[in-house]
Each structure stands twice: as C-alpha cells, then as structure tokens.
PDB file of C-alpha atoms in Angstrom:
ATOM      1  CA  UNK A   1     165.686  57.670  77.395  1.00 31.00           C
ATOM      2  CA  UNK A   2     164.702  54.036  77.771  1.00 37.00           C
ATOM      3  CA  UNK A   3     166.223  50.943  76.002  1.00 39.00           C
ATOM      4  CA  UNK A   4     165.149  50.769  72.335  1.00 38.00           C
ATOM      5  CA  UNK A   5     162.997  47.736  73.225  1.00 43.00           C
ATOM      6  CA  UNK A   6     160.977  49.671  75.648  1.00 39.00           C
ATOM      7  CA  UNK A   7     160.053  52.608  73.408  1.00 36.00           C
ATOM      8  CA  UNK A   8     156.182  53.358  72.829  1.00 35.00           C
ATOM      9  CA  UNK A   9     154.665  52.195  69.927  1.00 40.00           C
ATOM     10  CA  UNK A  10     157.139  49.228  69.361  1.00 47.00           C
ATOM     11  CA  UNK A  11     154.255  46.644  69.861  1.00 45.00           C
ATOM     12  CA  UNK A  12     152.161  46.834  66.682  1.00 42.00           C
ATOM     13  CA  UNK A  13     149.525  44.287  67.626  1.00 41.00           C
ATOM     14  CA  UNK A  14     147.122  46.877  68.766  1.00 42.00           C
ATOM     15  CA  UNK A  15     143.689  45.947  69.963  1.00 40.00           C
ATOM     16  CA  UNK A  16     141.029  45.343  67.349  1.00 42.00           C
ATOM     17  CA  UNK A  17     138.312  47.040  69.472  1.00 36.00           C
ATOM     18  CA  UNK A  18     140.093  50.023  70.360  1.00 37.00           C
ATOM     19  CA  UNK A  19     140.207  51.946  66.875  1.00 37.00           C
ATOM     20  CA  UNK A  20     144.111  51.160  66.396  1.00 47.00           C
ATOM     21  CA  UNK A  21     146.066  49.353  63.794  1.00 61.00           C
ATOM     22  CA  UNK A  22     145.198  45.531  63.847  1.00 91.00           C
ATOM     23  CA  UNK A  23     148.054  43.197  63.227  1.00 95.00           C
ATOM     24  CA  UNK A  24     145.669  40.703  61.444  1.00 96.00           C
ATOM     25  CA  UNK A  25     144.373  43.412  59.129  1.00 96.00           C
ATOM     26  CA  UNK A  26     147.800  44.403  58.343  1.00 97.00           C
ATOM     27  CA  UNK A  27     148.996  40.908  57.647  1.00 98.00           C
ATOM     28  CA  UNK A  28     145.672  39.964  55.677  1.00 98.00           C
ATOM     29  CA  UNK A  29     146.714  43.105  53.537  1.00 97.00           C
ATOM     30  CA  UNK A  30     150.194  42.136  52.849  1.00 98.00           C
ATOM     31  CA  UNK A  31     149.165  38.619  52.248  1.00 98.00           C
ATOM     32  CA  UNK A  32     146.653  39.387  49.553  1.00 98.00           C
ATOM     33  CA  UNK A  33     149.232  41.417  48.025  1.00 98.00           C
ATOM     34  CA  UNK A  34     151.663  38.603  48.223  1.00 98.00           C
ATOM     35  CA  UNK A  35     149.411  35.985  46.785  1.00 98.00           C
ATOM     36  CA  UNK A  36     148.413  38.660  43.910  1.00 98.00           C
ATOM     37  CA  UNK A  37     152.260  38.838  42.999  1.00 98.00           C
ATOM     38  CA  UNK A  38     152.633  34.806  42.775  1.00 98.00           C
ATOM     39  CA  UNK A  39     150.034  35.258  40.161  1.00 98.00           C
ATOM     40  CA  UNK A  40     151.678  37.618  37.822  1.00 98.00           C
ATOM     41  CA  UNK A  41     152.680  35.611  34.843  1.00 98.00           C
ATOM     42  CA  UNK A  42     156.161  37.123  35.024  1.00 98.00           C
ATOM     43  CA  UNK A  43     156.500  34.809  38.108  1.00 98.00           C
ATOM     44  CA  UNK A  44     155.864  31.625  36.194  1.00 98.00           C
ATOM     45  CA  UNK A  45     157.857  32.943  33.161  1.00 98.00           C
ATOM     46  CA  UNK A  46     161.113  33.344  35.193  1.00 98.00           C
ATOM     47  CA  UNK A  47     160.524  30.283  37.239  1.00 98.00           C
ATOM     48  CA  UNK A  48     163.554  28.656  36.477  1.00 97.00           C
ATOM     49  CA  UNK A  49     165.713  31.599  36.329  1.00 97.00           C
ATOM     50  CA  UNK A  50     168.275  33.290  39.243  1.00 97.00           C
ATOM     51  CA  UNK A  51     166.454  35.651  41.483  1.00 97.00           C
ATOM     52  CA  UNK A  52     167.710  38.847  42.825  1.00 97.00           C
ATOM     53  CA  UNK A  53     168.751  36.923  46.067  1.00 95.00           C
ATOM     54  CA  UNK A  54     172.187  35.414  45.448  1.00 92.00           C
ATOM     55  CA  UNK A  55     172.297  31.556  45.194  1.00 93.00           C
ATOM     56  CA  UNK A  56     168.197  31.480  45.102  1.00 96.00           C
ATOM     57  CA  UNK A  57     165.997  30.777  42.110  1.00 97.00           C
ATOM     58  CA  UNK A  58     162.672  32.651  41.359  1.00 98.00           C
ATOM     59  CA  UNK A  59     160.906  29.252  42.550  1.00 98.00           C
ATOM     60  CA  UNK A  60     162.684  29.105  45.541  1.00 98.00           C
ATOM     61  CA  UNK A  61     161.881  32.684  46.346  1.00 98.00           C
ATOM     62  CA  UNK A  62     158.219  32.564  45.372  1.00 98.00           C
ATOM     63  CA  UNK A  63     158.364  29.136  47.566  1.00 98.00           C
ATOM     64  CA  UNK A  64     159.840  31.246  50.659  1.00 98.00           C
ATOM     65  CA  UNK A  65     157.257  34.120  50.031  1.00 98.00           C
ATOM     66  CA  UNK A  66     154.352  31.752  50.037  1.00 98.00           C
ATOM     67  CA  UNK A  67     155.648  29.909  53.039  1.00 98.00           C
ATOM     68  CA  UNK A  68     155.077  33.138  54.961  1.00 98.00           C
ATOM     69  CA  UNK A  69     151.161  32.660  54.372  1.00 98.00           C
ATOM     70  CA  UNK A  70     151.184  28.827  54.852  1.00 97.00           C
ATOM     71  CA  UNK A  71     152.923  29.410  58.174  1.00 96.00           C
ATOM     72  CA  UNK A  72     150.111  31.062  59.655  1.00 96.00           C
ATOM     73  CA  UNK A  73     147.510  28.561  59.088  1.00 95.00           C
ATOM     74  CA  UNK A  74     148.793  26.244  62.005  1.00 90.00           C
ATOM     75  CA  UNK A  75     148.074  29.082  64.446  1.00 84.00           C
ATOM     76  CA  UNK A  76     144.466  28.817  63.236  1.00 83.00           C
ATOM     77  CA  UNK A  77     144.282  24.866  63.589  1.00 75.00           C
ATOM     78  CA  UNK A  78     146.154  24.125  66.727  1.00 62.00           C
ATOM     79  CA  UNK A  79     145.901  26.820  69.506  1.00 58.00           C
ATOM     80  CA  UNK A  80     148.955  26.549  71.805  1.00 60.00           C
ATOM     81  CA  UNK A  81     148.559  26.094  75.512  1.00 59.00           C
ATOM     82  CA  UNK A  82     148.179  29.509  77.375  1.00 60.00           C
ATOM     83  CA  UNK A  83     151.058  27.643  79.666  1.00 69.00           C
ATOM     84  CA  UNK A  84     153.499  28.773  77.022  1.00 83.00           C
ATOM     85  CA  UNK A  85     154.905  32.014  77.882  1.00 91.00           C
ATOM     86  CA  UNK A  86     155.379  33.895  74.457  1.00 94.00           C
ATOM     87  CA  UNK A  87     158.741  35.996  74.509  1.00 96.00           C
ATOM     88  CA  UNK A  88     158.769  39.810  73.350  1.00 96.00           C
ATOM     89  CA  UNK A  89     159.007  40.482  69.536  1.00 96.00           C
ATOM     90  CA  UNK A  90     162.586  41.991  69.955  1.00 94.00           C
ATOM     91  CA  UNK A  91     163.680  38.940  72.091  1.00 95.00           C
ATOM     92  CA  UNK A  92     162.723  36.659  68.701  1.00 95.00           C
ATOM     93  CA  UNK A  93     164.876  38.821  66.432  1.00 94.00           C
ATOM     94  CA  UNK A  94     167.622  38.680  69.153  1.00 92.00           C
ATOM     95  CA  UNK A  95     168.072  34.769  69.228  1.00 92.00           C
ATOM     96  CA  UNK A  96     167.175  34.241  65.188  1.00 87.00           C
ATOM     97  CA  UNK A  97     169.958  32.309  64.083  1.00 82.00           C
ATOM     98  CA  UNK A  98     169.519  33.800  60.260  1.00 79.00           C
ATOM     99  CA  UNK A  99     170.470  37.197  61.305  1.00 77.00           C
ATOM    100  CA  UNK A 100     174.174  37.808  60.384  1.00 77.00           C
ATOM    101  CA  UNK A 101     174.227  34.098  59.044  1.00 74.00           C
ATOM    102  CA  UNK A 102     176.730  33.367  55.964  1.00 76.00           C
ATOM    103  CA  UNK A 103     174.940  32.812  52.704  1.00 77.00           C
ATOM    104  CA  UNK A 104     176.382  29.507  52.564  1.00 81.00           C
ATOM    105  CA  UNK A 105     175.588  28.455  56.223  1.00 80.00           C
ATOM    106  CA  UNK A 106     173.218  25.765  57.263  1.00 84.00           C
ATOM    107  CA  UNK A 107     170.619  28.241  58.215  1.00 83.00           C
ATOM    108  CA  UNK A 108     170.402  30.250  54.847  1.00 86.00           C
ATOM    109  CA  UNK A 109     170.942  26.810  52.670  1.00 90.00           C
ATOM    110  CA  UNK A 110     168.067  25.330  54.662  1.00 89.00           C
ATOM    111  CA  UNK A 111     165.975  28.313  53.818  1.00 90.00           C
ATOM    112  CA  UNK A 112     166.661  28.142  50.146  1.00 92.00           C
ATOM    113  CA  UNK A 113     166.120  24.134  50.102  1.00 95.00           C
ATOM    114  CA  UNK A 114     162.705  24.789  51.959  1.00 96.00           C
ATOM    115  CA  UNK A 115     161.589  27.388  49.361  1.00 96.00           C
ATOM    116  CA  UNK A 116     162.550  24.956  46.395  1.00 96.00           C
ATOM    117  CA  UNK A 117     160.520  22.183  48.046  1.00 97.00           C
ATOM    118  CA  UNK A 118     157.690  24.344  48.627  1.00 97.00           C
ATOM    119  CA  UNK A 119     157.950  25.408  45.003  1.00 97.00           C
ATOM    120  CA  UNK A 120     158.248  21.745  43.289  1.00 97.00           C
ATOM    121  CA  UNK A 121     154.808  21.627  42.500  1.00 94.00           C
ATOM    122  CA  UNK A 122     155.281  24.614  39.893  1.00 97.00           C
ATOM    123  CA  UNK A 123     153.781  27.873  39.732  1.00 98.00           C
ATOM    124  CA  UNK A 124     150.237  27.203  39.220  1.00 98.00           C
ATOM    125  CA  UNK A 125     149.795  24.750  41.838  1.00 98.00           C
ATOM    126  CA  UNK A 126     151.575  26.833  44.508  1.00 98.00           C
ATOM    127  CA  UNK A 127     149.463  29.835  43.743  1.00 98.00           C
ATOM    128  CA  UNK A 128     146.219  27.648  44.176  1.00 98.00           C
ATOM    129  CA  UNK A 129     147.486  26.595  47.639  1.00 98.00           C
ATOM    130  CA  UNK A 130     148.411  30.108  48.318  1.00 98.00           C
ATOM    131  CA  UNK A 131     144.992  31.187  47.310  1.00 98.00           C
ATOM    132  CA  UNK A 132     143.393  28.772  49.394  1.00 98.00           C
ATOM    133  CA  UNK A 133     145.355  29.415  52.599  1.00 98.00           C
ATOM    134  CA  UNK A 134     144.438  32.922  52.202  1.00 98.00           C
ATOM    135  CA  UNK A 135     140.826  32.418  52.027  1.00 98.00           C
ATOM    136  CA  UNK A 136     140.881  30.394  55.047  1.00 97.00           C
ATOM    137  CA  UNK A 137     142.533  32.825  56.920  1.00 97.00           C
ATOM    138  CA  UNK A 138     140.723  35.848  55.953  1.00 97.00           C
ATOM    139  CA  UNK A 139     137.337  33.876  57.362  1.00 96.00           C
ATOM    140  CA  UNK A 140     139.138  32.511  60.446  1.00 94.00           C
ATOM    141  CA  UNK A 141     141.866  34.744  61.514  1.00 95.00           C
ATOM    142  CA  UNK A 142     139.791  37.748  62.270  1.00 93.00           C
ATOM    143  CA  UNK A 143     137.950  35.379  65.210  1.00 91.00           C
ATOM    144  CA  UNK A 144     141.170  34.660  66.909  1.00 90.00           C
ATOM    145  CA  UNK A 145     142.355  36.748  69.622  1.00 85.00           C
ATOM    146  CA  UNK A 146     145.700  38.673  69.189  1.00 80.00           C
ATOM    147  CA  UNK A 147     146.963  37.520  72.517  1.00 85.00           C
ATOM    148  CA  UNK A 148     146.883  33.980  71.838  1.00 89.00           C
ATOM    149  CA  UNK A 149     150.191  31.990  72.038  1.00 91.00           C
ATOM    150  CA  UNK A 150     151.828  30.462  68.759  1.00 92.00           C
ATOM    151  CA  UNK A 151     154.622  28.153  69.143  1.00 91.00           C
ATOM    152  CA  UNK A 152     156.904  27.931  66.354  1.00 90.00           C
ATOM    153  CA  UNK A 153     158.590  24.526  66.385  1.00 87.00           C
ATOM    154  CA  UNK A 154     161.335  25.713  63.951  1.00 85.00           C
ATOM    155  CA  UNK A 155     162.859  27.991  66.569  1.00 89.00           C
ATOM    156  CA  UNK A 156     161.486  26.493  69.934  1.00 89.00           C
ATOM    157  CA  UNK A 157     159.828  29.376  71.312  1.00 93.00           C
ATOM    158  CA  UNK A 158     156.568  31.067  71.174  1.00 94.00           C
ATOM    159  CA  UNK A 159     155.098  34.728  70.312  1.00 94.00           C
ATOM    160  CA  UNK A 160     151.857  36.249  70.645  1.00 93.00           C
ATOM    161  CA  UNK A 161     149.697  36.066  67.746  1.00 94.00           C
ATOM    162  CA  UNK A 162     149.909  39.610  67.171  1.00 95.00           C
ATOM    163  CA  UNK A 163     153.600  39.734  67.322  1.00 96.00           C
ATOM    164  CA  UNK A 164     153.793  36.662  65.132  1.00 96.00           C
ATOM    165  CA  UNK A 165     151.737  38.471  62.586  1.00 97.00           C
ATOM    166  CA  UNK A 166     154.134  41.329  62.405  1.00 97.00           C
ATOM    167  CA  UNK A 167     156.950  39.074  61.691  1.00 97.00           C
ATOM    168  CA  UNK A 168     154.984  37.476  58.737  1.00 97.00           C
ATOM    169  CA  UNK A 169     154.049  40.900  57.487  1.00 98.00           C
ATOM    170  CA  UNK A 170     157.601  41.982  57.479  1.00 97.00           C
ATOM    171  CA  UNK A 171     158.670  38.877  55.706  1.00 97.00           C
ATOM    172  CA  UNK A 172     155.931  39.530  53.075  1.00 98.00           C
ATOM    173  CA  UNK A 173     156.860  43.092  52.501  1.00 98.00           C
ATOM    174  CA  UNK A 174     160.720  42.452  52.165  1.00 97.00           C
ATOM    175  CA  UNK A 175     160.293  39.190  49.706  1.00 98.00           C
ATOM    176  CA  UNK A 176     157.693  41.178  47.753  1.00 98.00           C
ATOM    177  CA  UNK A 177     160.364  43.424  46.856  1.00 98.00           C
ATOM    178  CA  UNK A 178     162.977  40.540  46.129  1.00 98.00           C
ATOM    179  CA  UNK A 179     160.200  38.693  44.032  1.00 98.00           C
ATOM    180  CA  UNK A 180     159.186  41.549  41.938  1.00 98.00           C
ATOM    181  CA  UNK A 181     162.565  42.848  41.214  1.00 98.00           C
ATOM    182  CA  UNK A 182     163.781  39.104  40.179  1.00 98.00           C
ATOM    183  CA  UNK A 183     161.117  39.224  37.591  1.00 98.00           C
ATOM    184  CA  UNK A 184     161.412  42.636  36.380  1.00 98.00           C
ATOM    185  CA  UNK A 185     157.855  44.132  37.743  1.00 98.00           C
ATOM    186  CA  UNK A 186     156.915  47.154  40.037  1.00 97.00           C
ATOM    187  CA  UNK A 187     157.095  46.146  43.668  1.00 97.00           C
ATOM    188  CA  UNK A 188     153.572  46.261  44.976  1.00 95.00           C
ATOM    189  CA  UNK A 189     152.924  49.300  47.451  1.00 94.00           C
ATOM    190  CA  UNK A 190     151.648  48.139  50.623  1.00 96.00           C
ATOM    191  CA  UNK A 191     148.801  49.895  52.290  1.00 95.00           C
ATOM    192  CA  UNK A 192     149.545  52.120  55.294  1.00 95.00           C
ATOM    193  CA  UNK A 193     147.948  49.499  57.615  1.00 94.00           C
ATOM    194  CA  UNK A 194     150.524  47.200  56.236  1.00 95.00           C
ATOM    195  CA  UNK A 195     153.468  49.138  56.059  1.00 96.00           C
ATOM    196  CA  UNK A 196     153.088  50.972  59.236  1.00 95.00           C
ATOM    197  CA  UNK A 197     154.057  47.960  61.532  1.00 95.00           C
ATOM    198  CA  UNK A 198     156.884  46.886  59.074  1.00 96.00           C
ATOM    199  CA  UNK A 199     158.407  50.268  59.131  1.00 95.00           C
ATOM    200  CA  UNK A 200     158.251  50.440  62.973  1.00 95.00           C
ATOM    201  CA  UNK A 201     159.672  46.910  63.361  1.00 95.00           C
ATOM    202  CA  UNK A 202     162.618  47.429  60.827  1.00 94.00           C
ATOM    203  CA  UNK A 203     163.445  51.016  62.125  1.00 93.00           C
ATOM    204  CA  UNK A 204     163.481  49.531  65.506  1.00 93.00           C
ATOM    205  CA  UNK A 205     165.713  46.820  64.637  1.00 91.00           C
ATOM    206  CA  UNK A 206     168.287  49.050  62.546  1.00 90.00           C
ATOM    207  CA  UNK A 207     168.406  51.341  65.544  1.00 90.00           C
ATOM    208  CA  UNK A 208     169.538  48.353  67.706  1.00 88.00           C
ATOM    209  CA  UNK A 209     172.024  47.197  65.577  1.00 85.00           C
ATOM    210  CA  UNK A 210     173.594  50.546  64.152  1.00 86.00           C
ATOM    211  CA  UNK A 211     172.843  52.821  67.076  1.00 89.00           C
ATOM    212  CA  UNK A 212     170.112  55.789  67.300  1.00 89.00           C
ATOM    213  CA  UNK A 213     172.833  58.622  65.866  1.00 89.00           C
ATOM    214  CA  UNK A 214     173.633  56.062  62.573  1.00 86.00           C
ATOM    215  CA  UNK A 215     169.933  55.496  61.857  1.00 88.00           C
ATOM    216  CA  UNK A 216     169.181  59.321  62.560  1.00 87.00           C
ATOM    217  CA  UNK A 217     171.665  60.340  60.183  1.00 87.00           C
ATOM    218  CA  UNK A 218     171.012  57.609  57.445  1.00 85.00           C
ATOM    219  CA  UNK A 219     167.281  58.676  57.554  1.00 86.00           C
ATOM    220  CA  UNK A 220     167.858  62.855  57.797  1.00 88.00           C
ATOM    221  CA  UNK A 221     171.713  63.491  57.062  1.00 86.00           C
ATOM    222  CA  UNK A 222     172.725  61.129  54.503  1.00 77.00           C
ATOM    223  CA  UNK A 223     176.071  63.139  54.011  1.00 79.00           C
ATOM    224  CA  UNK A 224     177.086  62.066  57.577  1.00 76.00           C
ATOM    225  CA  UNK A 225     175.752  58.378  57.657  1.00 70.00           C
ATOM    226  CA  UNK A 226     178.406  55.762  57.802  1.00 73.00           C
ATOM    227  CA  UNK A 227     178.563  53.460  54.984  1.00 67.00           C
ATOM    228  CA  UNK A 228     177.352  50.514  57.007  1.00 54.00           C
ATOM    229  CA  UNK A 229     174.096  51.896  57.548  1.00 56.00           C
ATOM    230  CA  UNK A 230     173.542  50.874  53.729  1.00 51.00           C
ATOM    231  CA  UNK A 231     173.104  47.508  54.980  1.00 45.00           C
ATOM    232  CA  UNK A 232     170.425  47.898  57.627  1.00 45.00           C
TER     233      UNK A 232
END
C-alpha cells in the first residue's frame, strides 16, 4: 500500500466540470452555515462569556470563525503569480506550527488575540461584515479556477485554491461545532457536499498521526482502540 498522502481520493478539489464535488461548492455551503450561526441570538447573548475552548471567549471564537470567511477574500482580489509553486495539502499540515502547539504558546496566544481583535466591533457589525464577504464570494468565487495559486502570508507558502478552500471548509466545520456548543445550541449539520471533504481530510490526518490500525479500531472496533485516538 502507498503512503497515506498518496492514497486516491485525498485531493477533494475535483473538477467543477467533471460532475464531481467542487471545493468551491463545499466551502460556500459551509461558509453560509457559519454566517447563519454567527447571526444566532444566542451568540450575541453570550458574547463576553467563556467559550468551550479553554482561554477563549465566545467573541474571540466568533471572530476566529468569521476569519475563515474573511481569509478567502484576498484570493479573489490578489491572484498569486503562477511562478509560486503550491505545496500539497498534507504538506501544509505537516508544516503547520499550531498542530500540537501548547495552549499558552505563541501560536495559540496569537490566534486568540486575533479572534478578539476581529470581534472587537461587536456581534452585529461582525455579522454584517461576514454577510458582505460571503455575498462577494458567492458571486466571484465560482469564476476562479480551482488550480489558481493562493499565497498565505501567515505561513510563507502557497496552496492551490482548491486545497486552500478545503482547509477553510474544515476550519469552518470544526469551529461551528465549538461555537454552537459554547452558546448552548445545536451544531449545524453540514451538507454532504461540505462534509465529505472535511471527513476525507480529518480521517487522512488522523491516520497519519495515529497510524492506520488505531484509526480502523476507533472507527470499527472501539473496544480495541487506544485511548490516544480520542484526541484525533
């Protein structure tokens, strides 16, 4: 069997003309649900309270969720030169500093501070900005080629647009759950279009991190799964 990063089906940014799943459609579906969640009255009511994530307020979490939408807009406004070579999706996660970073480390402290800063305008204005960004993306994003290159200044490397949108869709899915739990409402159910690439990515990352046997047991033989698998 080939390496996990060579398995077929990992790249979920399929052709938009080939009848397969579109990374753009998946992202836009998830983004629309995230913006709807940001508008839930429970979010505004709990704005200053502690979220389900240690050390993070509901407002900071809402700001971090909204950031996943805002971060897509530069890909529409500033196309990256094709001379920049995008790295594979799994290489992006292999390089990511935030994976396994301590809660009080510089990376996570920065994420919380940025979330607070984005949300500093308050729940109503954050929602207004998120709605405007989503509307712009719904009109423009389907016209952009999935193979376009997106440079991410916060990391120093680039991804294809399709892969970049997969990262945003996963972040939206995970943090919608965080925010919904934080304010005591049901977590939105993703559409199949949005959920499939998230599932593919998370399962692939879990297999790489814990090994195939541990993942198989977690999914099919929980009685034999190691306790560490609970922290996929």
